Coordinates of N, CA, C and O and ligand atoms in Angstrom, one line a residue:
X438 N 124.6 95.0 101.8 CA 123.6 94.8 100.8 C 122.4 96.0 101.3 O 121.8 95.9 102.3
X439 N 122.3 97.2 99.7 CA 121.2 97.8 100.2 C 119.7 97.3 100.2 O 119.1 97.5 101.0
X440 N 119.6 96.3 99.7 CA 118.0 95.8 99.5 C 117.5 95.7 100.7 O 116.7 95.7 101.2
X441 N 118.5 95.4 101.6 CA 118.3 95.0 103.0 C 117.1 95.9 103.8 O 116.5 95.3 104.8
X442 N 117.3 97.4 103.1 CA 116.9 98.2 104.0 C 115.4 98.1 103.6 O 114.8 98.8 104.4
X443 N 115.0 97.2 102.5 CA 113.8 97.0 101.9 C 113.0 96.1 102.9 O 111.6 95.9 102.4
X444 N 113.7 95.5 103.6 CA 113.2 94.3 104.3 C 112.5 94.4 105.2 O 112.9 94.9 106.3
X445 N 111.4 94.3 105.4 CA 110.5 94.6 106.8 C 110.7 93.4 107.6 O 111.3 92.1 107.6
X446 N 110.7 94.2 108.7 CA 110.8 93.2 110.0 C 109.8 92.2 110.0 O 109.7 90.9 110.9
X447 N 108.6 92.1 109.7 CA 107.0 91.2 109.9 C 106.4 91.8 108.8 O 106.4 92.8 108.1
X448 N 105.7 90.7 108.0 CA 104.5 90.9 107.3 C 103.2 90.1 107.9 O 103.0 89.1 108.0
X449 N 102.1 91.0 107.6 CA 100.6 90.5 108.0 C 100.0 90.6 106.8 O 99.9 91.7 106.0
X450 N 98.8 90.1 106.7 CA 97.9 89.7 105.7 C 96.8 91.5 105.7 O 96.7 92.2 105.1
X451 N 96.8 91.8 107.0 CA 95.9 93.0 107.2 C 96.5 93.7 108.5 O 96.8 92.9 109.7
X452 N 96.3 95.2 108.5 CA 96.1 96.0 109.9 C 95.6 94.9 111.2 O 96.2 94.9 112.3
X453 N 94.5 94.0 110.9 CA 93.5 93.5 111.7 C 94.3 92.6 112.3 O 94.3 92.2 113.6
X454 N 95.6 91.9 111.9 CA 96.3 91.1 112.6 C 97.2 91.7 113.4 O 98.1 91.0 114.3
X455 N 97.5 92.9 113.7 CA 98.0 93.5 114.8 C 96.9 94.1 115.6 O 96.4 94.7 115.8
X456 N 97.8 94.1 117.0 CA 96.8 93.8 118.1 C 97.3 94.2 119.2 O 98.6 94.0 119.2
X457 N 96.8 94.5 120.2 CA 97.6 94.9 121.4 C 97.9 94.1 122.5 O 99.6 94.4 122.6
X458 N 97.6 92.5 122.2 CA 98.5 91.5 122.6 C 99.5 91.4 122.1 O 100.5 91.2 122.7
X459 N 99.4 91.2 120.6 CA 101.2 90.9 119.8 C 101.9 92.3 120.5 O 102.9 91.7 120.2
X460 N 101.0 93.3 120.4 CA 102.2 94.2 120.6 C 102.9 94.4 122.0 O 104.2 94.5 122.2
X461 N 102.1 94.2 122.8 CA 102.3 94.1 124.4 C 103.5 93.1 124.4 O 104.6 93.2 125.4
X462 N 103.5 91.9 123.9 CA 104.6 91.1 124.2 C 106.1 91.3 123.6 O 106.8 90.7 124.3
X463 N 106.0 92.1 122.8 CA 107.6 93.0 122.6 C 107.6 94.0 123.4 O 108.5 94.8 123.3
X464 N 106.9 94.6 124.1 CA 107.1 96.1 124.8 C 106.6 97.3 124.1 O 107.0 97.9 124.0
X465 N 105.8 96.7 123.1 CA 105.7 98.2 122.0 C 104.5 99.1 122.7 O 103.7 98.5 123.1
X466 N 104.7 100.4 122.4 CA 103.7 101.5 123.0 C 102.9 102.8 122.2 O 102.4 103.0 122.4
X467 N 103.7 102.3 120.9 CA 103.4 103.2 119.8 C 103.2 102.5 118.7 O 104.3 101.7 118.4
X468 N 102.8 102.9 117.5 CA 102.7 102.7 116.1 C 102.2 104.4 115.1 O 101.8 104.7 115.8
X469 N 103.5 104.3 114.3 CA 103.5 105.1 113.4 C 102.8 104.2 112.1 O 103.3 103.4 111.9
X470 N 101.4 104.7 111.8 CA 100.9 103.7 110.4 C 100.7 104.9 109.6 O 100.3 106.1 109.6
X471 N 101.0 104.4 108.0 CA 100.9 104.8 106.9 C 99.1 104.9 106.8 O 98.2 104.4 107.5
X472 N 98.3 105.8 105.9 CA 96.7 105.6 105.7 C 96.7 104.7 104.8 O 95.9 103.7 104.5
X473 N 97.2 105.3 102.9 CA 96.3 105.0 102.0 C 96.7 103.4 101.8 O 98.0 103.1 102.0
X474 N 95.9 102.6 101.7 CA 95.7 101.2 101.5 C 96.4 100.2 102.4 O 96.8 99.0 102.3
X475 N 96.9 100.9 103.6 CA 97.3 100.1 104.7 C 96.3 100.4 106.0 O 95.8 99.3 106.3
X476 N 95.4 101.1 105.8 CA 94.3 101.3 107.1 C 92.7 101.2 105.8 O 91.9 100.3 106.4
X477 N 92.9 102.0 105.2 CA 91.8 101.7 104.3 C 92.3 101.9 102.7 O 93.3 102.2 102.3
X478 N 91.3 101.6 101.7 CA 91.8 101.8 100.5 C 92.2 103.1 100.3 O 91.4 103.9 101.0
X479 N 92.8 103.5 99.7 CA 93.2 104.8 99.2 C 92.2 105.8 98.6 O 92.2 107.0 98.9
X480 N 91.1 105.4 98.2 CA 90.4 106.2 97.8 C 89.1 106.4 98.6 O 87.8 106.7 98.1
X481 N 89.1 105.6 100.1 CA 88.0 105.6 100.4 C 88.0 106.5 102.0 O 89.4 106.6 102.2
X482 N 87.7 108.0 102.1 CA 87.5 108.9 102.5 C 87.7 108.8 104.4 O 88.5 109.4 104.7
X483 N 87.0 108.2 104.7 CA 86.6 107.8 105.9 C 86.9 106.3 107.0 O 86.7 105.3 105.8
X484 N 87.3 105.7 107.8 CA 87.6 104.6 108.6 C 86.5 104.1 108.6 O 85.5 104.4 108.5
X485 N 86.4 102.5 108.3 CA 85.6 101.6 108.3 C 85.2 101.5 110.0 O 86.1 101.5 110.6
X486 N 83.7 100.9 110.2 CA 83.6 100.4 111.6 C 84.4 99.5 112.6 O 84.8 99.7 113.6
X487 N 84.9 98.6 111.5 CA 86.1 97.5 111.8 C 87.6 98.3 112.7 O 88.3 98.3 113.2
X488 N 87.9 99.2 111.9 CA 89.0 100.1 112.1 C 88.9 100.9 113.2 O 89.8 100.9 113.9
X489 N 87.4 101.4 113.4 CA 87.3 102.6 114.2 C 87.6 101.8 115.7 O 88.4 102.2 116.4
X490 N 87.1 100.4 115.5 CA 87.2 99.4 116.8 C 89.0 98.8 116.9 O 89.1 99.3 118.1
X491 N 89.3 99.0 115.8 CA 90.8 98.8 116.3 C 91.6 100.0 117.0 O 92.5 99.7 117.6
X492 N 91.2 101.2 116.4 CA 91.9 102.5 117.2 C 91.2 102.3 118.5 O 92.4 102.7 119.7
X493 N 89.9 101.8 118.9 CA 89.6 102.1 119.9 C 90.4 101.0 121.4 O 90.9 101.0 122.2
X494 N 90.6 99.7 120.4 CA 91.5 98.6 121.2 C 92.9 99.0 121.4 O 93.0 99.2 122.5
X495 N 93.3 99.9 120.7 CA 94.9 100.2 120.7 C 94.6 101.5 121.9 O 95.9 101.4 122.9
X496 N 93.9 102.2 121.9 CA 93.7 103.4 122.6 C 93.3 102.8 124.5 O 94.0 103.2 125.6
X497 N 92.5 101.8 124.2 CA 92.3 101.2 125.8 C 93.5 100.2 126.2 O 93.7 100.1 127.5
X498 N 94.2 100.0 125.3 CA 95.6 99.2 125.5 C 96.9 100.3 125.9 O 97.9 99.7 126.1
X499 N 96.4 101.4 126.2 CA 97.3 102.4 126.1 C 98.6 102.4 125.0 O 99.9 102.6 125.3
X500 N 98.1 102.1 123.9 CA 99.0 102.3 122.5 C 98.8 103.4 121.8 O 97.6 103.4 121.5
X501 N 99.9 103.9 121.5 CA 99.4 105.2 121.2 C 99.6 105.2 119.6 O 100.6 104.3 119.2
X502 N 98.9 105.8 118.9 CA 99.1 105.7 117.3 C 98.9 106.9 116.6 O 98.3 108.3 116.9
X503 N 100.1 107.2 115.6 CA 100.0 108.4 114.9 C 100.1 108.1 113.4 O 100.4 107.2 113.0
X504 N 99.1 108.9 112.7 CA 99.0 108.7 111.2 C 100.1 109.1 110.4 O 100.3 110.6 110.2
X505 N 101.1 109.0 110.0 CA 102.1 109.2 109.0 C 101.7 109.3 107.8 O 102.1 107.9 107.3
X506 N 101.1 110.2 106.6 CA 100.9 110.0 105.4 C 102.0 110.9 104.6 O 101.8 112.1 104.9
X507 N 102.1 110.0 103.0 CA 102.7 111.6 102.6 C 101.5 112.2 101.6 O 101.8 112.9 100.3
X508 N 100.5 111.6 101.6 CA 99.4 112.3 100.9 C 98.8 113.9 101.8 O 99.6 114.3 103.0
X509 N 98.0 114.8 101.0 CA 98.3 116.1 101.5 C 97.3 116.3 102.7 O 96.7 115.2 103.4
X510 N 97.0 117.4 103.0 CA 96.5 117.9 104.0 C 94.9 117.2 104.5 O 94.4 116.9 105.4
X511 N 94.3 117.7 103.1 CA 92.5 117.6 103.3 C 92.4 116.1 103.2 O 91.8 116.2 104.2
X512 N 93.1 115.5 102.8 CA 92.9 113.6 102.8 C 93.0 113.1 104.3 O 92.2 112.9 104.6
X513 N 94.8 113.7 104.6 CA 94.9 112.8 106.0 C 94.0 113.9 107.5 O 93.6 112.9 108.0
X514 N 93.9 114.8 107.3 CA 93.0 115.4 108.3 C 91.5 114.9 108.2 O 91.3 114.5 109.2
X515 N 90.9 114.9 107.2 CA 89.4 114.6 106.9 C 89.6 113.2 107.5 O 88.1 112.7 108.3
X516 N 90.5 112.5 107.4 CA 90.1 110.7 107.8 C 90.5 110.7 109.3 O 90.1 110.1 110.0
X517 N 91.5 111.8 109.7 CA 92.2 111.0 111.2 C 91.2 111.9 112.4 O 91.1 111.5 113.3
X518 N 91.0 113.2 112.1 CA 90.4 114.2 112.7 C 89.0 113.4 113.4 O 89.2 113.6 114.9
X519 N 88.1 112.9 112.6 CA 87.2 112.1 112.9 C 87.6 111.2 114.1 O 86.5 110.7 114.9
X520 N 88.4 110.4 114.1 CA 88.9 109.6 114.9 C 89.7 109.8 116.0 O 89.9 109.3 116.7
X521 N 89.8 111.4 116.3 CA 90.6 112.1 117.4 C 92.4 111.2 117.2 O 92.6 111.1 118.5
X522 N 92.9 110.8 115.9 CA 94.1 109.9 116.0 C 95.4 111.4 115.6 O 94.9 112.0 114.7
X523 N 96.3 111.5 116.4 CA 97.1 112.5 115.6 C 97.7 112.1 114.6 O 98.1 110.9 114.0
X524 N 98.2 113.0 113.2 CA 98.4 112.5 112.1 C 99.5 113.9 111.7 O 99.5 114.9 112.3
X525 N 100.1 113.5 110.7 CA 100.9 114.1 109.9 C 100.9 113.9 108.4 O 100.9 113.0 108.3
X526 N 100.7 115.2 107.5 CA 100.9 115.0 106.4 C 101.3 115.3 105.6 O 102.7 116.0 106.3
X527 N 101.8 115.2 104.4 CA 103.1 115.3 103.3 C 104.3 115.4 104.4 O 105.2 115.7 104.7
X528 N 104.4 113.5 104.6 CA 105.0 113.3 105.5 C 106.7 113.1 104.8 O 107.7 113.3 105.6
X529 N 106.7 112.9 103.8 CA 108.1 112.8 102.9 C 108.6 111.9 103.2 O 109.6 111.5 103.5
X530 N 107.8 110.1 103.4 CA 108.8 109.4 103.6 C 109.5 108.8 102.2 O 108.8 109.5 101.3
X531 N 110.1 108.2 102.2 CA 111.3 107.6 103.4 C 112.0 108.4 104.3 O 112.8 107.7 105.1
X532 N 111.9 109.7 104.2 CA 112.7 110.6 104.8 C 112.6 110.2 106.2 O 110.9 110.2 106.7
X533 N 113.2 110.8 107.0 CA 112.8 110.9 108.8 C 112.4 111.5 109.7 O 112.0 111.3 110.4
X534 N 112.0 112.3 109.0 CA 111.6 113.7 109.7 C 110.4 113.5 110.5 O 110.4 113.8 111.4
X535 N 109.5 113.1 109.9 CA 108.0 112.7 110.3 C 108.0 111.6 111.3 O 107.4 112.0 112.1
X536 N 108.7 110.8 111.1 CA 109.0 109.8 111.9 C 109.4 110.5 113.4 O 108.8 110.1 114.4
X537 N 110.5 111.3 113.4 CA 111.1 111.7 114.2 C 109.9 112.5 115.0 O 109.9 112.3 116.3
X538 N 109.0 113.6 114.3 CA 108.4 113.8 115.2 C 107.5 113.4 115.7 O 106.7 113.7 117.0
X539 N 106.6 112.3 114.9 CA 105.7 111.4 115.8 C 106.0 111.3 116.9 O 105.7 111.1 117.8
X540 N 107.5 110.8 117.0 CA 108.0 110.2 118.3 C 108.2 111.2 119.3 O 107.3 110.7 120.0
X541 N 108.0 112.1 118.6 CA 108.5 113.2 120.1 C 106.7 113.7 120.5 O 106.8 113.6 121.9
X542 N 106.2 114.0 119.7 CA 104.5 113.9 120.1 C 104.4 113.1 120.8 O 103.1 113.2 121.7
X543 N 104.2 111.7 120.5 CA 103.9 110.4 121.3 C 104.6 110.5 122.7 O 104.2 109.8 123.7
X544 N 106.1 110.9 122.8 CA 107.1 110.7 123.9 C 107.3 109.5 124.0 O 107.8 108.8 124.9
X545 N 107.7 109.0 122.9 CA 107.9 107.1 122.9 C 109.1 107.6 122.7 O 110.2 107.8 121.4
X546 N 110.3 106.0 122.0 CA 111.3 105.7 121.6 C 111.5 105.1 120.7 O 110.2 104.4 120.4
X547 N 112.2 105.0 119.6 CA 112.2 103.9 118.6 C 112.1 102.4 118.9 O 111.5 102.0 118.2
X548 N 112.9 101.9 120.1 CA 112.8 100.8 120.3 C 111.4 100.3 120.7 O 111.0 99.2 121.1
X549 N 110.1 101.6 121.0 CA 109.1 100.8 122.0 C 107.8 101.4 120.9 O 106.5 101.2 120.8
X550 N 108.4 101.7 119.6 CA 107.4 101.9 118.5 C 107.8 101.3 117.1 O 108.6 101.3 116.8
X551 N 106.4 100.8 116.3 CA 106.7 100.2 114.9 C 106.0 100.6 114.2 O 105.3 101.7 114.5
X552 N 106.8 100.9 112.8 CA 106.2 101.4 111.8 C 105.6 100.4 110.9 O 105.9 99.2 110.4
X553 N 104.3 100.8 110.5 CA 103.2 100.0 109.9 C 103.1 100.4 108.4 O 102.6 101.6 108.3
X554 N 103.2 99.7 107.0 CA 102.6 100.3 105.8 C 102.5 99.7 105.0 O 102.6 98.0 105.0
X555 N 102.1 99.8 104.0 CA 102.1 98.8 102.4 C 103.1 99.1 101.5 O 103.2 98.4 100.7
X556 N 103.9 100.0 101.7 CA 104.8 100.6 100.7 C 106.6 100.2 101.1 O 107.0 100.8 101.9
X557 N 107.1 99.4 100.5 CA 108.7 99.5 100.7 C 109.5 100.7 100.3 O 110.3 100.7 101.1
X558 N 109.0 101.2 99.5 CA 109.9 102.4 98.9 C 109.7 103.5 100.0 O 110.6 104.1 100.1
X559 N 108.5 103.6 100.9 CA 108.2 104.5 101.6 C 108.6 104.4 103.3 O 109.1 104.5 103.7
X560 N 107.2 103.5 103.3 CA 107.2 103.2 104.7 C 108.3 102.3 105.4 O 108.7 102.4 106.4
X561 N 108.4 101.0 104.5 CA 109.5 100.2 105.4 C 111.0 100.6 105.0 O 111.6 100.6 106.2
X562 N 111.1 101.4 103.8 CA 112.6 101.8 104.0 C 112.7 103.2 104.6 O 113.6 103.0 105.4
X563 N 111.8 103.8 104.6 CA 111.8 104.8 106.0 C 111.8 104.4 107.4 O 112.8 104.9 107.9
X564 N 110.8 103.5 107.7 CA 111.5 102.8 109.0 C 112.6 102.1 109.8 O 112.9 102.3 110.5
X565 N 113.1 101.3 108.7 CA 114.1 100.5 108.4 C 115.3 101.9 108.6 O 116.1 101.6 109.7
X566 N 115.4 102.5 108.0 CA 116.3 103.6 108.3 C 116.7 104.4 109.3 O 117.3 104.8 109.5
X567 N 115.4 104.4 110.1 CA 115.1 105.2 111.3 C 115.2 104.6 112.0 O 115.0 105.0 113.6
X568 N 115.4 103.3 112.3 CA 116.0 102.0 113.0 C 114.3 101.9 113.7 O 114.4 101.2 114.8
X569 N 113.5 101.6 113.3 CA 112.0 101.3 113.6 C 111.9 99.7 113.3 O 112.5 99.1 112.1
X570 N 111.3 98.8 114.2 CA 110.5 97.4 113.7 C 109.5 97.9 112.7 O 108.4 98.7 112.9
X571 N 109.8 97.2 111.2 CA 108.9 97.6 110.3 C 107.7 96.3 110.2 O 108.1 95.7 110.3
X572 N 106.8 97.1 109.6 CA 105.4 95.7 109.3 C 105.1 96.0 108.2 O 104.3 97.6 108.1
X573 N 105.0 95.3 107.3 CA 104.6 95.6 106.0 C 103.4 94.7 105.5 O 103.0 93.7 106.0
X574 N 102.3 95.6 105.2 CA 100.9 94.7 105.1 C 100.6 94.8 103.7 O 100.5 95.6 102.8
X575 N 99.9 94.0 103.2 CA 99.4 93.7 102.1 C 98.6 95.1 101.6 O 97.6 94.9 102.7
X576 N 98.7 95.5 100.7 CA 97.5 96.5 100.3 C 96.0 96.3 100.1 O 95.9 95.6 100.1
X577 N 95.6 97.3 100.7 CA 94.1 96.7 101.2 C 93.4 96.6 99.5 O 92.3 96.1 99.5
X578 N 93.6 97.9 99.0 CA 93.3 97.6 97.5 C 94.3 97.3 96.5 O 95.3 97.5 96.6
X579 N 93.9 96.5 95.3 CA 94.8 96.4 94.4 C 95.2 97.6 93.4 O 96.1 97.2 92.4
X580 N 94.4 98.8 93.5 CA 94.6 99.9 92.8 C 95.5 100.9 93.6 O 95.7 100.6 95.1
X581 N 96.0 102.0 93.3 CA 96.8 102.7 93.6 C 96.7 104.4 93.1 O 96.3 104.5 92.1
X582 N 97.0 105.3 93.8 CA 97.0 106.7 93.3 C 98.2 107.0 92.0 O 99.2 106.2 92.0
X583 N 98.1 108.0 91.5 CA 99.1 108.2 90.6 C 100.9 107.4 90.6 O 101.3 106.8 89.7
X584 N 101.3 108.2 91.7 CA 102.6 107.9 91.7 C 102.9 106.9 92.6 O 103.7 106.1 92.2
X585 N 102.2 106.2 93.2 CA 102.5 104.7 94.0 C 102.2 103.9 92.6 O 102.9 102.7 92.8
X586 N 101.5 103.7 91.5 CA 101.3 102.9 90.5 C 102.8 102.7 90.0 O 103.9 101.3 89.7
X587 N 103.7 104.1 90.2 CA 105.2 103.4 89.5 C 106.2 102.9 90.9 O 106.9 101.9 90.4
X588 N 105.6 103.4 92.1 CA 106.6 102.4 93.0 C 106.3 101.1 93.1 O 106.9 100.1 93.6
X589 N 104.9 100.9 92.5 CA 104.9 99.5 92.9 C 105.8 98.9 91.8 O 105.9 97.5 92.2
X590 N 106.0 99.1 90.7 CA 106.7 97.9 89.5 C 108.0 97.9 90.4 O 108.5 97.3 90.4
X591 N 108.5 99.2 90.9 CA 109.8 98.7 91.5 C 109.6 97.9 92.8 O 110.5 96.9 93.0
X592 N 108.9 97.8 93.4 CA 108.4 97.1 94.7 C 108.1 95.8 94.4 O 109.1 94.9 94.8
X593 N 107.5 95.6 93.2 CA 107.4 93.9 92.9 C 108.8 93.3 92.3 O 109.0 92.3 93.2
X594 N 109.5 94.1 92.0 CA 110.8 93.4 91.6 C 111.9 93.3 93.2 O 112.2 91.8 92.9
X595 N 111.6 94.1 93.8 CA 112.5 93.7 95.0 C 111.6 92.8 96.1 O 112.5 91.7 96.4
X596 N 110.5 92.7 96.0 CA 109.6 91.4 96.4 C 109.9 90.2 95.7 O 110.5 88.8 96.8
X597 N 110.1 90.0 94.8 CA 110.5 89.1 93.6 C 111.7 88.2 94.4 O 112.1 87.5 94.7
X598 N 112.8 89.2 94.5 CA 114.2 89.1 94.6 C 114.0 88.7 96.0 O 114.9 87.2 96.0
X599 N 113.0 89.1 97.1 CA 113.3 88.4 98.5 C 112.5 87.2 98.5 O 113.3 86.2 99.6
X600 N 111.6 86.7 97.6 CA 111.0 85.8 97.4 C 111.9 84.3 97.3 O 112.0 83.6 97.3
X601 N 113.0 84.6 95.9 CA 113.5 83.8 95.4 C 115.1 83.8 96.4 O 115.7 82.7 96.5
X602 N 115.1 84.2 97.3 CA 116.5 83.9 98.4 C 115.6 83.7 99.3 O 116.5 83.2 100.3
X603 N 114.4 83.3 99.6 CA 113.4 82.8 100.7 C 113.5 83.5 102.0 O 113.5 83.5 102.9
X604 N 113.8 85.1 101.5 CA 114.0 86.1 103.0 C 112.6 86.2 103.1 O 112.2 86.8 104.5
X605 N 111.5 86.0 102.4 CA 110.1 86.1 103.0 C 109.6 85.3 102.1 O 109.4 84.8 101.0
X606 N 108.3 84.8 103.0 CA 107.5 83.9 102.6 C 106.5 84.6 102.4 O 105.5 84.9 103.5
X607 N 105.4 84.6 100.9 CA 104.5 85.4 100.9 C 103.4 84.6 99.9 O 103.7 84.2 99.0
X608 N 102.4 84.3 100.9 CA 101.4 83.5 100.1 C 100.2 84.4 99.8 O 99.0 84.9 100.2
X609 N 100.2 84.6 98.5 CA 98.9 85.5 97.8 C 98.6 85.3 96.5 O 99.0 84.1 96.1
Ligands
LIG594 MG1 100.2 103.6 101.8

């Protein structure tokens, strides 16, 4: 079934449910994360204090993080640089190339890295096809940029399908 490529291994209500402890339990040493509506609202330019703390906690636990975003250089760079977090912009997810580049730069293997994001069609599909453990987060904001709005329509249908089949339990 092709749809299984859209099924995340795990889903959480927010990025803050992902802690160094829960990752360490599974031997995870790295995170590839989406930016818009995963870390902050798509239209918020900078990280929140709580998010800055989240990045610090990861760093203190030797968990590497790379931001991999389909958004443009200006957006991704302006957000990531003040945090000192490596980033890849115009990543073209669900294509696998940016994920491979992030792995190489972190010096990690697929099975010790998780892919986190808020979209089935880019983050989850891309992560699954490249062999990562994938984590879907509930989007930080209810609104989206123009392209994402179209993807959401498709996504809602897929999520409804999974729900009906009992493949995910989603309380929202
Ligand atoms: Mg996103």
